[in-house]
Coordinates of N, CA and C in Angstrom, one line a residue:
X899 N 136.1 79.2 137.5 CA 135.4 80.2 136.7 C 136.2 81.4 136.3
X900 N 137.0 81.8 137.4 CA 138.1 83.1 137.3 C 138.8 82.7 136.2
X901 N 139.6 82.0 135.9 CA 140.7 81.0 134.8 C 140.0 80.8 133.3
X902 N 139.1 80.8 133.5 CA 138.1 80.7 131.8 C 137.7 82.4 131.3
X903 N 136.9 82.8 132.7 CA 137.0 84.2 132.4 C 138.1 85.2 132.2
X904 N 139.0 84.9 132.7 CA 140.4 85.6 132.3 C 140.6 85.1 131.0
X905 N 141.0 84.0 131.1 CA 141.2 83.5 129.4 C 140.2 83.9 128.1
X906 N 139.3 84.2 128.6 CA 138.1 84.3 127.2 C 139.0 85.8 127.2
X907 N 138.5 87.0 128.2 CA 138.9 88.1 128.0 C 140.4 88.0 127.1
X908 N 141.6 87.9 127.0 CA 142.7 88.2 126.4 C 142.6 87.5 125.5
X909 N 141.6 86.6 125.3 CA 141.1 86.1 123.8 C 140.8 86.9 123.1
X910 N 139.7 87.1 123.5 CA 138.6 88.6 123.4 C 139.9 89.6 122.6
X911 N 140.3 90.2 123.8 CA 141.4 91.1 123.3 C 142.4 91.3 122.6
X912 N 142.5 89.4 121.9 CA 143.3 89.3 121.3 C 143.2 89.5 119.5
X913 N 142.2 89.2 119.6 CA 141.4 89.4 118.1 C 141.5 90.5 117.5
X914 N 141.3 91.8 117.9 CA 141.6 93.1 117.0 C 142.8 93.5 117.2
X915 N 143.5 92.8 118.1 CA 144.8 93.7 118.2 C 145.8 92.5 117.1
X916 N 145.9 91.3 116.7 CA 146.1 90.4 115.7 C 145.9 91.2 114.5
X917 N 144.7 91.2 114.3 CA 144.3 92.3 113.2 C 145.0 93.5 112.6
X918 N 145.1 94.6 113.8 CA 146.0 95.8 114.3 C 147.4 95.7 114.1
X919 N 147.7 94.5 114.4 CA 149.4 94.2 114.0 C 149.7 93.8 112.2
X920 N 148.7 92.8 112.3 CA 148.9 92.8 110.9 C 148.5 93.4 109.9
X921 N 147.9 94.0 109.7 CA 147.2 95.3 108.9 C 148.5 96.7 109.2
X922 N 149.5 96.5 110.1 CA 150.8 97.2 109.3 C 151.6 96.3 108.9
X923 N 151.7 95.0 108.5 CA 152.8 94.1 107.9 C 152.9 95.0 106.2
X924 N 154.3 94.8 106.0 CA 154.2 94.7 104.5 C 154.0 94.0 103.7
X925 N 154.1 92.8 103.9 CA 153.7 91.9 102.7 C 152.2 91.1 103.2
X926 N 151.5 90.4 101.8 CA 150.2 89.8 102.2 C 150.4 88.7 103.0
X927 N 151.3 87.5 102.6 CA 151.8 87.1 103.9 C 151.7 87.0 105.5
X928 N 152.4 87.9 105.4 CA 153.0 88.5 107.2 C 151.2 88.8 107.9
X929 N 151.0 89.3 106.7 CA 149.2 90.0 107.2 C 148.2 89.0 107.5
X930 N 148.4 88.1 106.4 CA 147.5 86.5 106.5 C 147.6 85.7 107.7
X931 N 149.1 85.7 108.5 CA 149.2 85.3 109.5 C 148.7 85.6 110.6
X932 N 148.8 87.0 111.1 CA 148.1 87.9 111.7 C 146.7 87.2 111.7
X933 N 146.1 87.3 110.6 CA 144.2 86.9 110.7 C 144.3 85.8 110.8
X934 N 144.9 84.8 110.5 CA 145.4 83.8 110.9 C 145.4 83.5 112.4
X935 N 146.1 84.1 113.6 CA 146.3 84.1 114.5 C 144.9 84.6 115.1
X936 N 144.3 85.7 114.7 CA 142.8 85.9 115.3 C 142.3 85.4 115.1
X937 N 141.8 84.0 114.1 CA 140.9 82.9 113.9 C 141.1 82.2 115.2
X938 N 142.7 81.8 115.2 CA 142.9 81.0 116.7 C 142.3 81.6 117.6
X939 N 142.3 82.7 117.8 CA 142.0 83.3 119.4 C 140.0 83.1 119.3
X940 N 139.8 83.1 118.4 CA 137.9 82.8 118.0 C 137.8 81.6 118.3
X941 N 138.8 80.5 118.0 CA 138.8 78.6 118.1 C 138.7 78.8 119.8
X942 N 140.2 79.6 120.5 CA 139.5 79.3 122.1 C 138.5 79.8 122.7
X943 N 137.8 81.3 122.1 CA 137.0 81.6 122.9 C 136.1 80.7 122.4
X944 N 135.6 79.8 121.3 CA 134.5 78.5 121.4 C 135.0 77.5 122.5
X945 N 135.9 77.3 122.2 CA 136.4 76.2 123.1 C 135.8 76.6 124.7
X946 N 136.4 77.4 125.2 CA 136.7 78.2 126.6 C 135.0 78.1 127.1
X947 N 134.1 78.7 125.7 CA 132.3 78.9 125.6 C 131.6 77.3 126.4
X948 N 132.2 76.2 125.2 CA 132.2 75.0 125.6 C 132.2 74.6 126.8
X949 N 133.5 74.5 127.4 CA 133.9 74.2 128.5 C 133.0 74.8 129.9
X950 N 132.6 76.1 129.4 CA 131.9 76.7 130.3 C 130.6 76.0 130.4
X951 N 129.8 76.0 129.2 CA 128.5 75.4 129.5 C 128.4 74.3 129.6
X952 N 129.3 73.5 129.8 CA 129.3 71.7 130.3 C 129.7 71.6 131.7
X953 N 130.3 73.0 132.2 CA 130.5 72.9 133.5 C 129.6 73.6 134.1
X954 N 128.3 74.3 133.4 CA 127.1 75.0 133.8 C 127.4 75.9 134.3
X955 N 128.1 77.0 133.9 CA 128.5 78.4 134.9 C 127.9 79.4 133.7
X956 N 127.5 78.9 132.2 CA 126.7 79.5 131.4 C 125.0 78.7 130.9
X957 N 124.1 79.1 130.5 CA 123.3 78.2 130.2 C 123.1 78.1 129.0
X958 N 122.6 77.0 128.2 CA 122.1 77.0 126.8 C 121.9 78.4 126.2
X959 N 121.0 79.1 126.1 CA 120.7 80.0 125.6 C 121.7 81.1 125.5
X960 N 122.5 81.0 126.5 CA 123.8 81.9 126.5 C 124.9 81.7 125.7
X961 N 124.8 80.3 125.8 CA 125.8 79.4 125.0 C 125.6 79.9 123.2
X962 N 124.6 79.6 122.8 CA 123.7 79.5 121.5 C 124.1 80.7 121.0
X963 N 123.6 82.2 122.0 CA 123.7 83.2 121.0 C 124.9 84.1 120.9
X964 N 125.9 83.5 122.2 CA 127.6 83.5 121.9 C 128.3 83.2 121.1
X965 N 127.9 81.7 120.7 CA 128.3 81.0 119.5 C 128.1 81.6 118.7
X966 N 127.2 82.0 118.0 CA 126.6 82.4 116.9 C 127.1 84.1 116.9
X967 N 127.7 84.4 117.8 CA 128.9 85.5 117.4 C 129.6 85.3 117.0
X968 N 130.1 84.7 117.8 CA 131.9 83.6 117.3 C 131.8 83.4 115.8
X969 N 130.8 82.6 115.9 CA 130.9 82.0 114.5 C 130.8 83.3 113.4
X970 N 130.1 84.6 113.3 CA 130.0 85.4 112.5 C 131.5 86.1 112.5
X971 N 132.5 86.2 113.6 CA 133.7 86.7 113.9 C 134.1 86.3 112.8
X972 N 134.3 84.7 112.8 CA 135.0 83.1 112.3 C 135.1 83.2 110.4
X973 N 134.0 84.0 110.3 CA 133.3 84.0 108.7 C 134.1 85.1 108.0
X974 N 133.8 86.2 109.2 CA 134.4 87.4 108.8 C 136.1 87.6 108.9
X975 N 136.4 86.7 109.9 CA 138.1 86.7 109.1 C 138.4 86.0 108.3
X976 N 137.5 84.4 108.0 CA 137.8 84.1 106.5 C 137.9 84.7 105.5
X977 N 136.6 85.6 105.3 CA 136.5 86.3 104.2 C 138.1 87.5 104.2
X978 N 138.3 87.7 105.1 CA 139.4 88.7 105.2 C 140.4 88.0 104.6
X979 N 140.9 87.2 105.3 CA 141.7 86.3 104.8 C 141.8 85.9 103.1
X980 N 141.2 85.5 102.7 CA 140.4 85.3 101.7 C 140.8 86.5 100.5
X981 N 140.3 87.6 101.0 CA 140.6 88.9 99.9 C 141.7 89.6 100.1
X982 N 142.7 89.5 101.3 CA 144.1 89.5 100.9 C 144.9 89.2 99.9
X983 N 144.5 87.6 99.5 CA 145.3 87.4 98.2 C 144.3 87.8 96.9
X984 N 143.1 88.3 97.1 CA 142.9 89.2 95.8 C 143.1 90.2 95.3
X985 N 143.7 91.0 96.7 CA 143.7 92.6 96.4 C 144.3 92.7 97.8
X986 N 146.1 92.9 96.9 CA 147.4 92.9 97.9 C 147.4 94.6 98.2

């Protein structure tokens, strides 16, 4: 449980500071990648969420309204993603 919880957290952590990095790149590119890489870090904290509640150290309900963060994260760096190359 320590090893998942550790890992969610620098997941966790990893997400705005991805962001933070890329949002000083110069080109839209370099930036895209960046949100790019914080998508990943949203794919393990589902993953890591998963793993937790099949090993029951979370329950359903915990599970559900976690997810359903994640997933709003997930939308919102698309859209980020997304309006970089409309407005460099």
């Amino acid at each position: 449980m320590f090893g998942l919880t550790s890992q969610m957290r620098r997941a966790a952590v990893s997400i705005p500071s991805n962001i933070a990095e890329g949002n000083q790149r110069r080109s839209v590119p370099d930036r895209r990648r960046f949100v790019t890489d914080a998508s990943g870090s949203v794919a393990e904290i589902d993953t890591q969420l998963e793993i937790s509640c099949r090993l029951g150290y979370i329950d359903d309900s915990d599970f559900c309204a976690t997810i359903e963060r994640t997933d709003h994260i997930a939308r919102m760096l698309a859209n980020m993603y997304r309006n970089m190359a409309r407005h460099p």
